[in-house]
Amino acid sequence: MASLPLSSSCQLGFRPISPRQSPPSISVLRSTSTSTSNGRKEFQQNLLTTAANPLLVPSSISLTNRVARKISTVVRASSAAAVTSNPNPPWQGAAMKPLAASIATGVILWFVPAPAGVSRNAWQLLAVFLATIVGIITQPLPLGAVALLGLGASVLTKTLTFSAAFSAFGDPIPWLIALAFFFARGFIKTGLGNRIAYQFVRLFGSSSLGLGYSLVFSEALLAPAIPSVAARAGGIFLPLVKSLCAACGSNAGDGTENRLGAWLTLTCFQTSCISSAMFLTAMAANPLSANLTFNTIKQNLGWTDWAKAAFVPGLVSLIVVPLLLYLIYPPTVKSSPDAPKLAREKLEKMGPMSRNEIIMAGTLLVTFGIIEVGLWVFGGFLNVDAVTAAIMGLSILLVTGVVTWKECLAESVAWDTLTWFAALIAMAGYLNKYGLISWFSQTVVKFVGGLGLSWQLSFGILVLLYFYSHYLFASGAAHIGAMFTAFLSVASALGTPPYLGAMVLAFLSNLMGGLTHYGIGSAPVYYGANYVSLANWWGYGFLISVVNIIIWLGVGGVWWKAIGLW
């Protein structure tokens, strides 16, 4: 909360005596002599004016002593009140029951014998990781604090070295997410967010559902051009969502989240996973899936083939998911027939774009132009990744004063998200390095292969295990790198058409990001807006995952049969 500045305009209750006023009476004299900064001088002047009646005027010594006694009494009373007003301040530490549940999870798993083929170090890190996840779910402390406790426990128990525990703070993804919040600050501060929000309301604002669909399909159109789902979410759509919600009177933390913000945030997040699955260039880890596919089955997973296979199930999901959330998690503001008219009036009142709005808009265009051109046109020649472009963009905003560094420091959600997301990436990454993920993959492969089922049923089991194991991952790229090759190899060996298997696993590698608030780059961005509780985020995430699997394997299966994938 911003502090209240002291200025010359503050009214402290002092009123100077006008020279035209008549001399004050004795009663006025007493109050004046105790309330003005130059009381002694005024006392002497007033004493002269009342000299005609000296019996009614107390001596200066007695009056001064009386005032001193009163001031001393007030000071002692104030001091006593300050000491005794709140002898037992409320507890501001951790919630003990959730903290105990988190610690108990780690301790129990720590002392369970490690399975054959799993190193003790990997098993102990799993105990710390799951204890941290339980803490993040139950929230005995803010998320960043819980994650920091997890890192501290891993270092204290010698499970990880200090450099290993904090290694992910050098990973670009958490920083890209933090930078997205700084962009959002400038987007809203300059009024550019409101301007664009009012344009959307003017065009689609007669209903909340129409507003949601306009954002969903705008994001899907931008997805193949901006290869970072975190950049799309944080740099473009989160600021827009927050501006739209504010325009509709829905703000985080004041009880109005369900007016529009909760549904719109969750809808934009879940559909960002869908649009990422629809194009090879819509998510940074998708080319890794294509590369591993070629290494495993010697077939190219091209941009056109990917988009063709994903188009029909993706389109169905983009239509169904917002509508389903609208029915089961509805905004309380569903229709506003006067909103377009009000938006037009607001736009007229705003007038032409200000200098800072122009700078903000230009910075966004330059930043995302660099991301698109640097990554997809010139490839590795420029070596410009998304986080580098975002830092360049923020530098422009800082130099021009559109955003100040104090405002960046005040974005507590950005720093909190950076902390807990980097912590989870580090622990999940070392679970893979310690061999736990490869052991899990091999165990699943042996189990499914020994069931003797048809390739359709075997592949279905593999798909579910691959999908829901994502609860253990804080990165789609880490999940793909750890498990994609093993699962594709087993699916092919069990009779699944190899190219179909590769396509399905690649699509699911995006859709599974919707399970948690840390599973894909856009998750921490939208969750950090604080419109949706963690319980609702995970609960609806699981429900939408079931819907997406049904759509992509059901409707998608029919479509893939029609285009000859199997």
mmCIF file with all atom_site columns, N, CA and C in Angstrom, residues 9-42:
data_model
loop_
_atom_site.group_PDB
_atom_site.id
_atom_site.type_symbol
_atom_site.label_atom_id
_atom_site.label_alt_id
_atom_site.label_comp_id
_atom_site.label_asym_id
_atom_site.label_entity_id
_atom_site.label_seq_id
_atom_site.pdbx_PDB_ins_code
_atom_site.Cartn_x
_atom_site.Cartn_y
_atom_site.Cartn_z
_atom_site.occupancy
_atom_site.B_iso_or_equiv
_atom_site.pdbx_formal_charge
_atom_site.auth_seq_id
_atom_site.auth_comp_id
_atom_site.auth_asym_id
_atom_site.auth_atom_id
_atom_site.pdbx_PDB_model_num
ATOM 1   N N  . SER A 1 9  ? 0.079   20.859 2.347  1.00 0.00 ? 9  SER A N  1
ATOM 2   C CA . SER A 1 9  ? -1.372  20.962 2.307  1.00 0.00 ? 9  SER A CA 1
ATOM 3   C C  . SER A 1 9  ? -2.048  20.251 3.457  1.00 0.00 ? 9  SER A C  1
ATOM 4   N N  . CYS A 1 10 ? -1.270  19.504 4.281  1.00 0.00 ? 10 CYS A N  1
ATOM 5   C CA . CYS A 1 10 ? -1.864  18.795 5.410  1.00 0.00 ? 10 CYS A CA 1
ATOM 6   C C  . CYS A 1 10 ? -2.456  19.796 6.404  1.00 0.00 ? 10 CYS A C  1
ATOM 7   N N  . GLN A 1 11 ? -3.648  19.610 6.897  1.00 0.00 ? 11 GLN A N  1
ATOM 8   C CA . GLN A 1 11 ? -4.303  20.500 7.852  1.00 0.00 ? 11 GLN A CA 1
ATOM 9   C C  . GLN A 1 11 ? -4.140  19.924 9.247  1.00 0.00 ? 11 GLN A C  1
ATOM 10  N N  . LEU A 1 12 ? -3.382  20.567 10.085 1.00 0.00 ? 12 LEU A N  1
ATOM 11  C CA . LEU A 1 12 ? -3.083  20.057 11.408 1.00 0.00 ? 12 LEU A CA 1
ATOM 12  C C  . LEU A 1 12 ? -3.955  20.659 12.499 1.00 0.00 ? 12 LEU A C  1
ATOM 13  N N  . GLY A 1 13 ? -4.855  21.583 12.156 1.00 0.00 ? 13 GLY A N  1
ATOM 14  C CA . GLY A 1 13 ? -5.782  22.115 13.149 1.00 0.00 ? 13 GLY A CA 1
ATOM 15  C C  . GLY A 1 13 ? -5.370  23.443 13.745 1.00 0.00 ? 13 GLY A C  1
ATOM 16  N N  . PHE A 1 14 ? -4.279  24.063 13.302 1.00 0.00 ? 14 PHE A N  1
ATOM 17  C CA . PHE A 1 14 ? -3.862  25.355 13.823 1.00 0.00 ? 14 PHE A CA 1
ATOM 18  C C  . PHE A 1 14 ? -4.534  26.474 13.034 1.00 0.00 ? 14 PHE A C  1
ATOM 19  N N  . ARG A 1 15 ? -4.987  27.548 13.761 1.00 0.00 ? 15 ARG A N  1
ATOM 20  C CA . ARG A 1 15 ? -5.622  28.688 13.102 1.00 0.00 ? 15 ARG A CA 1
ATOM 21  C C  . ARG A 1 15 ? -4.967  29.971 13.614 1.00 0.00 ? 15 ARG A C  1
ATOM 22  N N  . PRO A 1 16 ? -4.246  30.673 12.723 1.00 0.00 ? 16 PRO A N  1
ATOM 23  C CA . PRO A 1 16 ? -3.596  31.904 13.182 1.00 0.00 ? 16 PRO A CA 1
ATOM 24  C C  . PRO A 1 16 ? -4.615  32.966 13.548 1.00 0.00 ? 16 PRO A C  1
ATOM 25  N N  . ILE A 1 17 ? -4.197  33.868 14.452 1.00 0.00 ? 17 ILE A N  1
ATOM 26  C CA . ILE A 1 17 ? -5.089  34.935 14.923 1.00 0.00 ? 17 ILE A CA 1
ATOM 27  C C  . ILE A 1 17 ? -4.972  36.122 13.981 1.00 0.00 ? 17 ILE A C  1
ATOM 28  N N  . SER A 1 18 ? -6.065  36.557 13.469 1.00 0.00 ? 18 SER A N  1
ATOM 29  C CA . SER A 1 18 ? -6.067  37.713 12.579 1.00 0.00 ? 18 SER A CA 1
ATOM 30  C C  . SER A 1 18 ? -5.880  38.988 13.385 1.00 0.00 ? 18 SER A C  1
ATOM 31  N N  . PRO A 1 19 ? -5.148  39.923 12.839 1.00 0.00 ? 19 PRO A N  1
ATOM 32  C CA . PRO A 1 19 ? -4.963  41.188 13.574 1.00 0.00 ? 19 PRO A CA 1
ATOM 33  C C  . PRO A 1 19 ? -6.241  41.966 13.734 1.00 0.00 ? 19 PRO A C  1
ATOM 34  N N  . ARG A 1 20 ? -7.269  41.674 12.943 1.00 0.00 ? 20 ARG A N  1
ATOM 35  C CA . ARG A 1 20 ? -8.524  42.407 13.041 1.00 0.00 ? 20 ARG A CA 1
ATOM 36  C C  . ARG A 1 20 ? -9.433  41.841 14.132 1.00 0.00 ? 20 ARG A C  1
ATOM 37  N N  . GLN A 1 21 ? -9.093  40.661 14.665 1.00 0.00 ? 21 GLN A N  1
ATOM 38  C CA . GLN A 1 21 ? -9.957  40.039 15.652 1.00 0.00 ? 21 GLN A CA 1
ATOM 39  C C  . GLN A 1 21 ? -9.860  40.791 16.976 1.00 0.00 ? 21 GLN A C  1
ATOM 40  N N  . SER A 1 22 ? -10.930 40.758 17.723 1.00 0.00 ? 22 SER A N  1
ATOM 41  C CA . SER A 1 22 ? -10.931 41.353 19.058 1.00 0.00 ? 22 SER A CA 1
ATOM 42  C C  . SER A 1 22 ? -10.104 40.506 19.988 1.00 0.00 ? 22 SER A C  1
ATOM 43  N N  . PRO A 1 23 ? -9.604  41.120 21.087 1.00 0.00 ? 23 PRO A N  1
ATOM 44  C CA . PRO A 1 23 ? -8.779  40.363 22.024 1.00 0.00 ? 23 PRO A CA 1
ATOM 45  C C  . PRO A 1 23 ? -9.553  39.177 22.577 1.00 0.00 ? 23 PRO A C  1
ATOM 46  N N  . PRO A 1 24 ? -8.890  38.074 22.757 1.00 0.00 ? 24 PRO A N  1
ATOM 47  C CA . PRO A 1 24 ? -9.570  36.879 23.235 1.00 0.00 ? 24 PRO A CA 1
ATOM 48  C C  . PRO A 1 24 ? -9.934  36.974 24.697 1.00 0.00 ? 24 PRO A C  1
ATOM 49  N N  . SER A 1 25 ? -10.940 36.231 25.059 1.00 0.00 ? 25 SER A N  1
ATOM 50  C CA . SER A 1 25 ? -11.353 36.144 26.460 1.00 0.00 ? 25 SER A CA 1
ATOM 51  C C  . SER A 1 25 ? -10.427 35.196 27.197 1.00 0.00 ? 25 SER A C  1
ATOM 52  N N  . ILE A 1 26 ? -10.678 35.093 28.527 1.00 0.00 ? 26 ILE A N  1
ATOM 53  C CA . ILE A 1 26 ? -9.825  34.212 29.326 1.00 0.00 ? 26 ILE A CA 1
ATOM 54  C C  . ILE A 1 26 ? -9.966  32.764 28.870 1.00 0.00 ? 26 ILE A C  1
ATOM 55  N N  . SER A 1 27 ? -11.181 32.332 28.525 1.00 0.00 ? 27 SER A N  1
ATOM 56  C CA . SER A 1 27 ? -11.374 30.933 28.098 1.00 0.00 ? 27 SER A CA 1
ATOM 57  C C  . SER A 1 27 ? -10.643 30.653 26.805 1.00 0.00 ? 27 SER A C  1
ATOM 58  N N  . VAL A 1 28 ? -10.678 31.632 25.892 1.00 0.00 ? 28 VAL A N  1
ATOM 59  C CA . VAL A 1 28 ? -9.946  31.459 24.654 1.00 0.00 ? 28 VAL A CA 1
ATOM 60  C C  . VAL A 1 28 ? -8.460  31.461 24.923 1.00 0.00 ? 28 VAL A C  1
ATOM 61  N N  . LEU A 1 29 ? -8.061  32.327 25.867 1.00 0.00 ? 29 LEU A N  1
ATOM 62  C CA . LEU A 1 29 ? -6.652  32.409 26.224 1.00 0.00 ? 29 LEU A CA 1
ATOM 63  C C  . LEU A 1 29 ? -6.110  31.065 26.667 1.00 0.00 ? 29 LEU A C  1
ATOM 64  N N  . ARG A 1 30 ? -6.892  30.352 27.481 1.00 0.00 ? 30 ARG A N  1
ATOM 65  C CA . ARG A 1 30 ? -6.409  29.072 27.997 1.00 0.00 ? 30 ARG A CA 1
ATOM 66  C C  . ARG A 1 30 ? -6.225  28.044 26.883 1.00 0.00 ? 30 ARG A C  1
ATOM 67  N N  . SER A 1 31 ? -7.239  27.955 25.995 1.00 0.00 ? 31 SER A N  1
ATOM 68  C CA . SER A 1 31 ? -7.125  26.973 24.905 1.00 0.00 ? 31 SER A CA 1
ATOM 69  C C  . SER A 1 31 ? -6.034  27.349 23.937 1.00 0.00 ? 31 SER A C  1
ATOM 70  N N  . THR A 1 32 ? -5.879  28.678 23.684 1.00 0.00 ? 32 THR A N  1
ATOM 71  C CA . THR A 1 32 ? -4.873  29.114 22.736 1.00 0.00 ? 32 THR A CA 1
ATOM 72  C C  . THR A 1 32 ? -3.478  28.856 23.260 1.00 0.00 ? 32 THR A C  1
ATOM 73  N N  . SER A 1 33 ? -3.295  29.122 24.561 1.00 0.00 ? 33 SER A N  1
ATOM 74  C CA . SER A 1 33 ? -1.962  28.992 25.121 1.00 0.00 ? 33 SER A CA 1
ATOM 75  C C  . SER A 1 33 ? -1.502  27.556 25.160 1.00 0.00 ? 33 SER A C  1
ATOM 76  N N  . THR A 1 34 ? -2.417  26.599 25.068 1.00 0.00 ? 34 THR A N  1
ATOM 77  C CA . THR A 1 34 ? -2.024  25.191 25.107 1.00 0.00 ? 34 THR A CA 1
ATOM 78  C C  . THR A 1 34 ? -1.998  24.550 23.750 1.00 0.00 ? 34 THR A C  1
ATOM 79  N N  . SER A 1 35 ? -2.412  25.245 22.687 1.00 0.00 ? 35 SER A N  1
ATOM 80  C CA . SER A 1 35 ? -2.521  24.595 21.378 1.00 0.00 ? 35 SER A CA 1
ATOM 81  C C  . SER A 1 35 ? -1.655  25.190 20.300 1.00 0.00 ? 35 SER A C  1
ATOM 82  N N  . THR A 1 36 ? -1.076  26.359 20.516 1.00 0.00 ? 36 THR A N  1
ATOM 83  C CA . THR A 1 36 ? -0.278  26.981 19.465 1.00 0.00 ? 36 THR A CA 1
ATOM 84  C C  . THR A 1 36 ? 1.184   26.775 19.725 1.00 0.00 ? 36 THR A C  1
ATOM 85  N N  . SER A 1 37 ? 1.948   26.787 18.604 1.00 0.00 ? 37 SER A N  1
ATOM 86  C CA . SER A 1 37 ? 3.381   26.550 18.731 1.00 0.00 ? 37 SER A CA 1
ATOM 87  C C  . SER A 1 37 ? 4.094   27.710 19.396 1.00 0.00 ? 37 SER A C  1
ATOM 88  N N  . ASN A 1 38 ? 3.600   28.909 19.239 1.00 0.00 ? 38 ASN A N  1
ATOM 89  C CA . ASN A 1 38 ? 4.208   30.075 19.902 1.00 0.00 ? 38 ASN A CA 1
ATOM 90  C C  . ASN A 1 38 ? 3.307   30.545 21.044 1.00 0.00 ? 38 ASN A C  1
ATOM 91  N N  . GLY A 1 39 ? 2.877   29.610 21.865 1.00 0.00 ? 39 GLY A N  1
ATOM 92  C CA . GLY A 1 39 ? 1.893   29.891 22.917 1.00 0.00 ? 39 GLY A CA 1
ATOM 93  C C  . GLY A 1 39 ? 2.359   30.903 23.938 1.00 0.00 ? 39 GLY A C  1
ATOM 94  N N  . ARG A 1 40 ? 3.635   30.885 24.299 1.00 0.00 ? 40 ARG A N  1
ATOM 95  C CA . ARG A 1 40 ? 4.103   31.794 25.343 1.00 0.00 ? 40 ARG A CA 1
ATOM 96  C C  . ARG A 1 40 ? 3.992   33.244 24.900 1.00 0.00 ? 40 ARG A C  1
ATOM 97  N N  . LYS A 1 41 ? 4.354   33.516 23.635 1.00 0.00 ? 41 LYS A N  1
ATOM 98  C CA . LYS A 1 41 ? 4.286   34.873 23.133 1.00 0.00 ? 41 LYS A CA 1
ATOM 99  C C  . LYS A 1 41 ? 2.847   35.373 23.116 1.00 0.00 ? 41 LYS A C  1
ATOM 100 N N  . GLU A 1 42 ? 1.948   34.523 22.638 1.00 0.00 ? 42 GLU A N  1
ATOM 101 C CA . GLU A 1 42 ? 0.535   34.905 22.592 1.00 0.00 ? 42 GLU A CA 1
ATOM 102 C C  . GLU A 1 42 ? -0.018  35.092 24.008 1.00 0.00 ? 42 GLU A C  1
#
